[in-house]
XYZ file of C-alpha atoms in Angstrom:
612
model
C 49.648 102.473 124.698
C 48.047 99.669 122.718
C 51.107 99.425 120.479
C 53.369 99.053 123.483
C 51.024 96.523 125.031
C 51.070 94.464 121.861
C 54.851 94.581 121.710
C 55.099 93.670 125.384
C 52.674 90.812 124.881
C 54.662 89.683 121.862
C 57.815 89.593 123.908
C 56.122 87.566 126.646
C 55.199 85.074 123.944
C 58.876 85.013 122.885
C 59.815 84.328 126.502
C 57.357 81.423 126.682
C 58.663 80.040 123.392
C 62.237 80.360 124.591
C 61.562 78.559 127.852
C 59.558 75.855 126.090
C 62.296 75.314 123.525
C 65.081 75.104 126.075
C 63.108 73.096 128.619
C 64.162 75.291 131.521
C 62.187 76.484 134.551
C 62.227 80.072 135.763
C 62.519 83.311 133.849
C 64.307 83.881 130.580
C 66.458 86.507 132.281
C 67.668 84.011 134.880
C 68.468 81.488 132.173
C 70.408 84.027 130.109
C 72.359 85.294 133.139
C 73.241 81.726 134.133
C 74.753 81.211 130.658
C 76.620 84.497 130.837
C 78.120 83.444 134.155
C 79.779 80.539 132.335
C 81.936 83.109 130.520
C 82.802 84.866 133.789
C 83.679 81.634 135.608
C 87.254 81.334 134.223
C 87.964 84.806 135.617
C 86.272 84.439 138.988
C 89.451 85.749 140.668
C 88.918 89.120 138.982
C 85.218 88.980 139.836
C 85.821 88.220 143.519
C 88.487 90.943 143.730
C 86.137 93.505 142.185
C 83.293 92.373 144.438
C 85.530 92.461 147.520
C 86.689 96.002 146.787
C 83.150 97.131 145.959
C 81.609 95.546 149.062
C 84.313 96.749 151.459
C 84.159 100.259 150.024
C 80.372 100.508 149.808
C 80.189 102.219 153.226
C 82.617 105.012 152.291
C 80.097 107.110 150.350
C 77.335 106.890 152.990
C 79.858 107.830 155.736
C 80.359 111.322 154.338
C 76.992 112.842 155.389
C 77.363 111.206 158.806
C 80.837 112.746 159.258
C 79.336 116.095 158.193
C 76.677 115.732 160.920
C 79.362 114.963 163.524
C 81.443 117.945 162.378
C 78.491 120.354 162.702
C 76.955 119.097 165.951
C 80.077 118.053 167.861
C 82.734 120.534 166.704
C 81.380 123.540 164.754
C 78.490 124.321 167.149
C 80.690 124.048 170.329
C 83.557 125.858 168.522
C 86.101 123.020 168.850
C 88.660 123.941 166.182
C 91.053 121.068 166.921
C 88.248 118.489 166.736
C 86.983 120.084 163.488
C 90.465 119.745 161.960
C 90.671 116.082 162.908
C 87.200 115.223 161.585
C 87.987 117.120 158.357
C 91.085 114.963 157.887
C 88.961 111.870 158.451
C 86.503 113.119 155.817
C 89.391 113.736 153.382
C 90.706 110.208 153.979
C 87.245 108.739 153.321
C 86.966 110.714 150.056
C 90.423 109.554 148.916
C 89.705 105.929 149.823
C 86.398 106.134 147.922
C 88.262 107.396 144.848
C 90.808 104.558 145.055
C 87.949 102.073 145.477
C 86.175 103.389 142.385
C 89.378 103.227 140.312
C 90.224 99.659 141.364
C 86.660 98.353 140.933
C 86.291 100.024 137.512
C 89.629 98.671 136.261
C 88.939 95.120 137.440
C 85.387 94.987 136.067
C 86.497 96.395 132.690
C 89.282 93.799 132.570
C 86.797 91.063 133.464
C 84.371 92.210 130.762
C 87.012 92.312 128.031
C 88.327 88.831 128.862
C 84.838 87.274 129.029
C 83.704 88.924 125.799
C 86.852 87.739 124.006
C 85.871 84.137 124.768
C 82.279 84.784 123.711
C 83.386 86.208 120.352
C 85.622 83.192 119.806
C 82.744 80.810 120.596
C 80.465 82.638 118.163
C 83.017 82.499 115.348
C 83.819 78.849 116.035
C 80.095 78.059 115.910
C 79.644 80.068 112.698
C 82.326 77.913 111.073
C 80.397 74.767 112.019
C 77.047 75.905 110.615
C 75.891 74.463 107.327
C 75.753 76.358 104.056
C 71.933 76.160 104.239
C 72.061 78.343 107.357
C 73.940 81.069 105.466
C 71.497 80.767 102.566
C 68.674 81.960 104.814
C 70.527 84.400 107.126
C 71.855 87.699 105.729
C 75.483 88.471 106.510
C 74.522 91.840 108.046
C 72.339 90.120 110.639
C 75.168 87.806 111.665
C 77.613 90.720 111.815
C 75.196 92.488 114.179
C 75.294 89.455 116.481
C 79.085 89.403 116.617
C 79.593 93.177 116.961
C 76.710 95.281 118.312
C 75.119 92.533 120.405
C 78.425 91.369 121.868
C 79.406 94.966 122.635
C 76.156 95.392 124.581
C 77.185 92.374 126.668
C 80.627 93.851 127.188
C 79.052 96.978 128.629
C 76.975 94.940 131.054
C 79.865 92.737 132.190
C 82.197 95.729 132.494
C 79.925 98.151 134.305
C 76.723 96.328 135.182
C 76.694 93.404 137.577
C 79.365 94.472 140.085
C 78.164 98.098 140.086
C 74.613 96.989 140.813
C 75.814 95.057 143.870
C 77.771 98.116 145.005
C 74.733 100.393 144.587
C 72.489 97.987 146.508
C 75.001 97.828 149.361
C 75.274 101.615 149.362
C 71.488 101.817 149.716
C 71.656 99.374 152.634
C 74.303 101.458 154.456
C 72.501 104.728 153.655
C 69.215 103.473 155.114
C 71.029 102.023 158.137
C 72.831 105.288 158.933
C 69.660 107.301 158.316
C 67.760 105.114 160.771
C 70.586 105.473 163.281
C 70.548 109.275 162.987
C 66.766 109.868 162.913
C 64.149 107.180 162.272
C 61.263 109.639 161.720
C 62.953 111.451 158.820
C 63.989 108.045 157.440
C 60.378 106.916 157.278
C 59.501 110.024 155.227
C 62.220 109.169 152.712
C 61.267 105.488 152.585
C 57.581 106.419 152.170
C 58.206 107.253 148.490
C 59.986 103.949 147.840
C 56.831 101.941 146.846
C 56.044 104.596 144.242
C 59.581 104.343 142.817
C 59.317 100.528 142.680
C 55.970 100.735 140.854
C 57.310 103.254 138.314
C 60.457 101.137 137.740
C 58.552 97.871 137.208
C 56.169 99.552 134.739
C 59.151 101.040 132.955
C 60.831 97.610 132.798
C 57.868 95.908 131.119
C 57.783 98.562 128.401
C 61.452 99.102 127.718
C 62.422 95.419 127.393
C 60.151 94.929 124.402
C 61.360 98.240 122.968
C 64.993 97.129 123.153
C 64.138 93.897 121.344
C 62.569 95.997 118.610
C 65.651 98.241 118.380
C 67.957 95.249 117.925
C 65.714 93.726 115.254
C 65.680 96.943 113.214
C 69.439 97.394 113.677
C 70.035 93.926 112.223
C 67.832 94.822 109.219
C 69.750 98.058 108.707
C 73.137 96.307 108.880
C 71.957 93.604 106.466
C 70.743 96.213 103.987
C 73.976 98.207 104.169
C 76.215 95.143 103.846
C 74.285 93.888 100.827
C 74.168 97.240 99.041
C 77.791 98.181 99.689
C 78.826 94.819 98.200
C 76.489 95.314 95.232
C 76.902 99.072 94.725
C 78.132 98.599 91.141
C 74.847 96.852 90.252
C 72.832 99.633 91.917
C 74.688 102.233 89.846
C 74.594 100.261 86.581
C 70.801 99.934 86.764
C 70.243 103.500 87.956
C 68.591 102.347 91.202
C 70.256 104.928 93.471
C 67.071 106.871 94.264
C 64.902 103.784 94.752
C 67.435 102.090 97.012
C 67.891 105.372 98.879
C 64.165 105.367 99.617
C 64.323 101.734 100.803
C 67.219 102.644 103.089
C 65.257 105.655 104.329
C 62.279 103.406 105.226
C 64.462 100.951 107.152
C 66.360 103.805 108.786
C 63.105 105.508 109.854
C 61.869 102.276 111.447
C 65.151 101.988 113.358
C 64.867 105.636 114.410
C 61.270 105.164 115.576
C 62.252 102.094 117.613
C 64.982 104.123 119.319
C 62.611 107.030 119.910
C 60.239 104.677 121.729
C 63.003 103.781 124.181
C 63.967 107.469 124.495
C 60.333 108.301 125.249
C 60.216 105.794 128.090
C 63.458 107.101 129.593
C 62.422 110.735 129.125
C 59.370 110.012 131.270
C 61.124 107.733 133.771
C 64.037 109.998 134.773
C 61.936 113.130 135.440
C 59.508 111.013 137.479
C 62.340 109.719 139.667
C 63.677 113.280 139.982
C 60.219 114.567 140.927
C 59.743 111.865 143.555
C 63.166 112.575 145.064
C 62.413 116.313 145.138
C 59.100 115.643 146.906
C 60.939 113.532 149.485
C 63.529 116.295 149.969
C 60.816 118.900 150.362
C 58.982 116.814 152.979
C 62.201 116.238 154.922
C 63.092 119.948 154.906
C 59.561 120.940 155.943
C 59.344 118.393 158.762
C 62.901 119.208 159.915
C 62.010 122.909 160.018
C 59.003 122.210 162.225
C 61.128 120.135 164.582
C 63.923 122.731 164.672
C 61.407 125.355 165.728
C 60.484 123.008 168.572
C 64.236 122.459 169.228
C 63.659 118.728 168.657
C 66.416 118.227 166.073
C 69.976 119.489 165.504
C 71.277 121.393 162.484
C 73.783 118.615 161.756
C 70.985 116.053 161.434
C 69.080 118.261 158.985
C 72.179 118.954 156.826
C 73.168 115.266 156.807
C 69.634 114.200 155.847
C 69.486 116.625 152.937
C 72.751 115.023 151.740
C 71.382 111.541 152.376
C 68.274 112.231 150.280
C 70.334 112.956 147.176
C 72.734 110.153 148.086
C 69.775 107.793 148.498
C 68.298 108.565 145.103
C 71.656 108.570 143.286
C 72.112 104.757 143.575
C 68.483 104.375 142.503
C 69.221 106.430 139.396
C 72.418 104.437 138.859
C 70.366 101.284 139.127
C 67.963 102.588 136.472
C 70.956 103.399 134.225
C 72.368 99.941 134.816
C 68.906 98.559 134.220
C 69.025 100.223 130.791
C 72.344 98.470 130.136
C 70.979 95.190 131.502
C 67.887 95.330 129.294
C 69.960 96.023 126.196
C 72.397 93.270 127.137
C 69.690 90.712 127.920
C 67.967 91.420 124.601
C 71.340 91.022 122.849
C 72.173 87.896 124.872
C 68.932 86.245 123.854
C 69.820 86.773 120.195
C 73.407 85.615 120.669
C 72.415 82.428 122.483
C 69.786 81.674 119.847
C 72.648 81.814 117.339
C 74.866 79.611 119.529
C 71.939 77.185 119.965
C 71.395 76.973 116.200
C 71.300 73.265 115.356
C 71.723 73.580 111.591
C 75.361 72.515 111.743
C 77.236 70.478 109.192
C 76.570 66.793 109.834
C 79.234 64.917 111.795
C 79.407 61.157 111.063
C 78.482 58.972 114.042
C 80.966 56.296 112.946
C 83.458 58.223 110.802
C 85.621 56.503 108.217
C 88.875 58.219 107.246
C 89.841 58.310 103.575
C 93.610 58.413 103.419
C 93.758 58.307 99.616
C 91.561 57.922 96.554
C 92.013 54.489 94.993
C 89.095 53.402 92.808
C 86.053 55.496 91.898
C 83.391 58.086 92.738
C 79.844 56.742 92.383
C 76.606 58.754 92.214
C 73.870 56.170 92.853
C 70.316 57.414 92.184
C 71.100 60.796 93.765
C 68.279 63.276 94.333
C 68.799 66.748 95.742
C 66.699 69.860 96.433
C 67.704 73.119 98.094
C 64.115 73.695 99.236
C 61.382 71.116 99.804
C 60.909 68.952 96.747
C 62.023 71.460 94.123
C 64.469 68.914 92.746
C 67.685 70.242 91.250
C 69.177 66.761 90.752
C 66.856 63.923 89.750
C 67.845 60.289 90.041
C 71.454 60.943 89.058
C 73.685 57.884 88.512
C 77.214 57.874 87.074
C 80.746 56.733 87.908
C 84.094 58.543 87.778
C 87.072 56.195 87.665
C 90.390 57.050 89.278
C 92.581 59.004 86.851
C 89.631 59.755 84.570
C 88.854 63.228 83.226
C 85.079 63.751 83.238
C 83.343 66.853 81.894
C 79.836 67.913 82.884
C 78.058 70.261 80.496
C 74.581 71.647 80.100
C 72.521 74.800 80.009
C 72.369 77.215 82.932
C 70.271 75.746 85.738
C 70.771 72.146 84.649
C 72.375 71.197 87.995
C 76.071 71.191 87.085
C 77.333 73.234 90.048
C 74.996 71.392 92.421
C 76.860 68.181 91.615
C 80.006 69.851 92.975
C 78.153 71.099 96.045
C 77.030 67.603 97.029
C 80.402 66.022 96.133
C 82.129 68.545 98.431
C 79.335 67.909 100.954
C 78.487 71.573 101.269
C 74.951 70.151 101.059
C 73.937 66.605 101.995
C 72.343 64.321 99.409
C 68.553 64.243 99.838
C 68.028 60.736 98.447
C 70.290 58.023 97.089
C 73.986 57.765 97.875
C 77.283 59.291 96.831
C 80.359 57.204 97.605
C 84.118 57.345 97.192
C 85.873 53.966 97.042
C 82.635 52.331 98.161
C 82.312 54.498 101.294
C 79.306 56.840 101.481
C 80.668 60.366 101.917
C 78.152 60.964 104.732
C 80.435 58.717 106.807
C 83.623 60.603 105.898
C 84.742 63.513 108.139
C 84.847 66.878 106.382
C 88.588 67.297 106.862
C 89.289 63.864 105.353
C 86.963 64.453 102.381
C 88.290 67.892 101.578
C 91.884 66.739 101.686
C 91.005 64.622 98.665
C 88.773 67.080 96.789
C 90.091 70.450 95.603
C 87.653 72.882 93.958
C 88.349 75.892 91.745
C 85.121 77.873 91.718
C 83.856 80.199 89.017
C 83.542 83.089 91.481
C 86.920 83.324 93.217
C 86.888 84.791 96.716
C 90.044 86.496 97.950
C 90.653 87.509 101.552
C 92.213 90.725 102.792
C 95.957 90.162 103.114
C 98.803 89.714 100.666
C 98.952 87.859 97.354
C 101.270 85.352 99.057
C 98.771 84.664 101.868
C 95.941 84.144 99.395
C 98.002 81.770 97.262
C 98.871 79.630 100.297
C 95.369 79.763 101.820
C 94.819 76.013 101.471
C 98.403 75.005 102.238
C 99.516 76.125 105.668
C 103.280 76.161 105.944
C 103.993 76.429 102.213
C 107.443 77.925 101.652
C 108.061 81.008 99.527
C 109.854 78.819 97.029
C 106.892 76.437 96.705
C 104.460 79.351 96.305
C 106.555 81.033 93.631
C 107.137 77.735 91.765
C 103.373 77.043 91.702
C 102.699 80.569 90.439
C 105.319 80.075 87.711
C 103.782 76.776 86.588
C 100.328 78.370 86.293
C 101.695 81.526 84.669
C 100.485 83.813 87.465
C 104.042 84.990 88.170
C 103.851 87.321 85.157
C 101.125 89.593 86.501
C 102.293 89.229 90.126
C 105.737 90.544 89.190
C 104.089 93.706 87.815
C 102.189 94.447 91.046
C 103.706 96.912 93.556
C 105.365 94.685 96.121
C 104.955 91.520 94.032
C 103.887 88.624 96.248
C 103.486 91.044 99.164
C 100.993 93.194 97.271
C 98.061 93.913 99.644
C 94.797 92.428 98.410
C 91.782 94.585 99.109
C 88.344 93.242 100.017
C 87.472 90.322 97.700
C 90.312 91.166 95.349
C 89.186 94.660 94.372
C 91.676 96.027 91.826
C 92.476 92.598 90.358
C 90.866 91.398 87.137
C 88.655 88.298 86.958
C 91.417 86.506 85.057
C 94.039 87.385 87.661
C 91.799 86.125 90.457
C 91.225 82.891 88.522
C 94.971 82.397 88.165
C 95.364 82.874 91.924
C 92.675 80.211 92.448
C 94.627 77.803 90.207
C 97.820 78.384 92.181
C 95.841 77.650 95.353
C 94.666 74.365 93.858
C 98.166 73.450 92.708
C 99.573 74.052 96.190
C 96.660 72.197 97.797
C 97.553 69.204 95.608
C 94.231 67.295 95.794
C 93.765 63.797 94.393
C 90.379 64.795 92.953
C 90.367 68.118 91.120
C 87.109 69.926 90.390
C 86.972 72.920 88.024
C 83.667 74.766 88.127
C 83.427 76.993 85.023
C 87.025 77.941 85.838
C 87.714 79.721 82.541
C 84.318 81.302 81.912
C 85.331 84.801 83.053
C 88.782 85.141 81.517
C 90.121 86.531 78.285
C 91.648 84.415 75.518
C 95.241 84.955 76.629
C 94.478 84.075 80.256
C 92.417 81.082 79.130
C 95.446 79.864 77.204
C 97.587 80.181 80.370
C 94.988 78.339 82.431
C 94.539 75.597 79.819
C 98.284 75.011 79.822
C 98.376 74.951 83.635
C 95.381 72.661 83.993
C 96.887 70.174 81.583
C 99.821 69.855 83.995
C 97.586 69.999 87.071
C 95.221 67.251 85.841
C 97.963 64.905 84.705
C 97.691 61.701 86.727
C 94.826 63.198 88.701
C 91.092 62.454 88.702
C 89.367 65.542 87.304
C 85.778 66.716 87.067
C 85.308 69.753 84.843
C 82.122 71.816 84.825
C 82.181 73.708 81.556
C 80.098 76.175 79.607
C 82.482 76.424 76.668
C 82.367 73.047 74.959
C 85.712 73.715 73.295
C 87.395 73.211 76.679
C 86.097 69.661 77.209
C 86.673 68.026 73.834
C 89.557 65.926 75.175
C 87.691 64.647 78.245
C 87.514 60.869 78.659
C 83.781 61.171 79.281
C 81.277 63.977 78.846
C 78.024 64.002 80.836
C 75.274 66.188 79.392
C 72.817 67.570 81.985
C 69.325 68.893 81.317
C 66.941 70.032 84.070
C 68.701 67.989 86.737
C 68.891 64.766 84.720
C 71.592 63.055 82.670
C 70.502 63.173 79.053
C 73.654 61.869 77.314
C 77.035 60.360 78.145
C 80.000 59.719 75.863
C 83.118 61.180 74.274
C 83.084 64.385 72.235
C 82.991 62.546 68.906
C 80.376 60.017 70.082
C 78.043 62.761 71.300
C 78.401 64.761 68.096
C 77.676 61.665 66.049
C 74.559 60.985 68.130
C 73.199 64.408 67.098
C 71.402 64.874 70.427
C 71.443 67.668 72.981
C 75.255 67.975 73.015
C 75.249 68.331 69.242
C 72.734 71.199 69.478
C 74.734 72.943 72.215
C 77.912 72.594 70.172
C 76.294 74.081 67.065
C 75.001 77.031 69.110
C 78.575 77.826 70.110
C 80.232 76.860 66.812
C 77.729 77.376 63.962
C 80.596 77.707 61.458
C 81.426 73.996 61.928
C 78.065 72.629 60.845
C 79.564 71.181 57.663
C 82.319 69.395 59.585
C 79.940 67.440 61.797
C 80.153 63.610 61.719
C 77.107 61.784 60.461
C 74.661 60.263 62.900
C 75.162 56.582 63.632
C 72.888 54.340 61.594
C-alpha cells in the first residue's frame, strides 16, 4: 500500500505542478476536459444529436421492469389475456426503440470521436514540425510516436464511447430511482442504502488507478522508444553480438511495463467483485424483505419481480460508469501527456520583425560566432569568416572540429549562441525559415529517403516538378543509370530510409534533389565520403555543373576533393586555424599540410617549400 500511496502522492504533485505551470484554477481533470471540448466544438451538431437521442431514450430501459410489473399485477393475475397481449406489444416496442436508440447513439458518438481525433492528430503533427531540432535531440522518437498513436487512441475511445454514454447512464439511474420510488419507496431505500458504500469504494479506486495509469503510459513510452531505436539499429546489435544483452534490457523494460499493467488489473480485480458483492447484498435484502411483506400480503408479486429486475438494472449503469471511468482515467492520463507536448515551447524561433531575402547578392558573414549544443561546451569558438557570392569555400578539419555545426547554424537548425551570422548584411535570426531555406540547399552526408517512389524522393524539395525535369536532373547527375536498372525505374518503391539502395545511390538521389531545388547557396556536407570511386567520379562531374555560377560551401574529409576551392578554411577544435588556397596552405606547412600528408604520404617529395 505504501508503494501505491507514494505513486498517488507523486501524481498529486504532478497535478500541482501542472496547475502552477498553466496558471489555471480548479482540477487538472477539468482543465484537460475543457481543452478536449475545443476539439468537439466544431462537431457540436453530432454531439447534440447523440445527446438528444441518448437523453430521450434513457427512460426506455427503466420502463421494462415497470411494464413487467403492470403485466403481472394487472393482467396475468386477473387472467386478462387481451390486456396481456397489448402490454406485451408495448414491451416489444420499447425493446425495439431501445435498440434503435443504442445504434444511433453509438454511430453518432463514434463518428464524433473519429472526426475530433483526426483534428487532434493534425495539430500534434503540425506542432511537431514547428519544434526545434534541440527538442528532438532530447526526446526519443518512440516516446513521440506513443503520444501520436497510443495516447491519441485512448482519447478516441473516450470521445467515442465515454462522455455521451456517461450522461446516458446517469439519466438511466435517475429514471430507475424515480420509478422505484413510485412503485415502492421502502424497497427503494434498501437499494439506496448501499449507495454510500459504492461511492466510497469508487473514490478509493479512483485515487489508486489514476496514478497507476500514468505509470502504465510512462513504461509504454519507454518500451516503444527502446523498440524503435533497436529496430533501426538492429544491424549494429548483430555486428557487435549484443543480441542477448539487448534482449535482457528489453526484458527488464517489458517486465516493468507488465508490472505497471498488473497493478491496474489488481485494482480492477478487487473493484468489480466488490461492486458485484454489494449488489448481491442489496438483492438479497430486497428479496428477504419482500418475502416478509408478501407473507403479510403487503406487497404484490409484480412489485417483487420488477424490483429484482431493477436491482440488476440499477447496478448495471454503475458498472458501466466504472468501465467508462477506466476509459476516462486512461484518456485523461494520455491527454495530460498530449497537451504537455502541444504546450512545448521549444519551437523554432520566429522573427518578430521578419526580413525576406528574395535573392543572395553579396556575402555570408560569420562574425565572432560561438555555439554550444549544451551549456558552455563550445563547439564553435569565436568564428569569423566571409563567403563572397559566387565563391567556392571548403571547410576541412579532423572529426569533431565543428565542420558540420557550421552548416547547422547556417541553415538555422540551431540558433547562434553568441555573435552574429548574416547574409547580405541581414542577421539570419531576422529571416523567416522559408525565405532562408529557399536560398540554402544542403546535401547531407547521411541521406534520408522517405517511403514512396524514387520519383517522389527526387522531387521532395521541388513540389510540382515535371517528369521531364526530374529525369533531366537525374541524367545530369548520372543517377539515371542505376535508376533505369531498378524494377519500375522512377516508380521503384523506396523502402524505409532507402533500404535496398547503396550509400552511393542514395547520395546520387540527394544530388538530384539539390539540382531540382536549385538553391543560390549550395552546401555539401561530406557528400562523397560514403561512395565508391566510380560514384565519386559521377558526383564530382555533377557538382562541377551544379556549383557553376553558384556560391558553394563544401565540408570535406578527403582533401583531394577541395584542391580547386577558392578558399579553404581549416578547423581545429571549433576554431579557425588556417585560411588560404590549397597551394598556400601546403606552402605554409601547418595543420593542412599535416592532414594532407596523412592522406597522401606518397606525395611528400612533391610538396612546395615553406615560405621564407
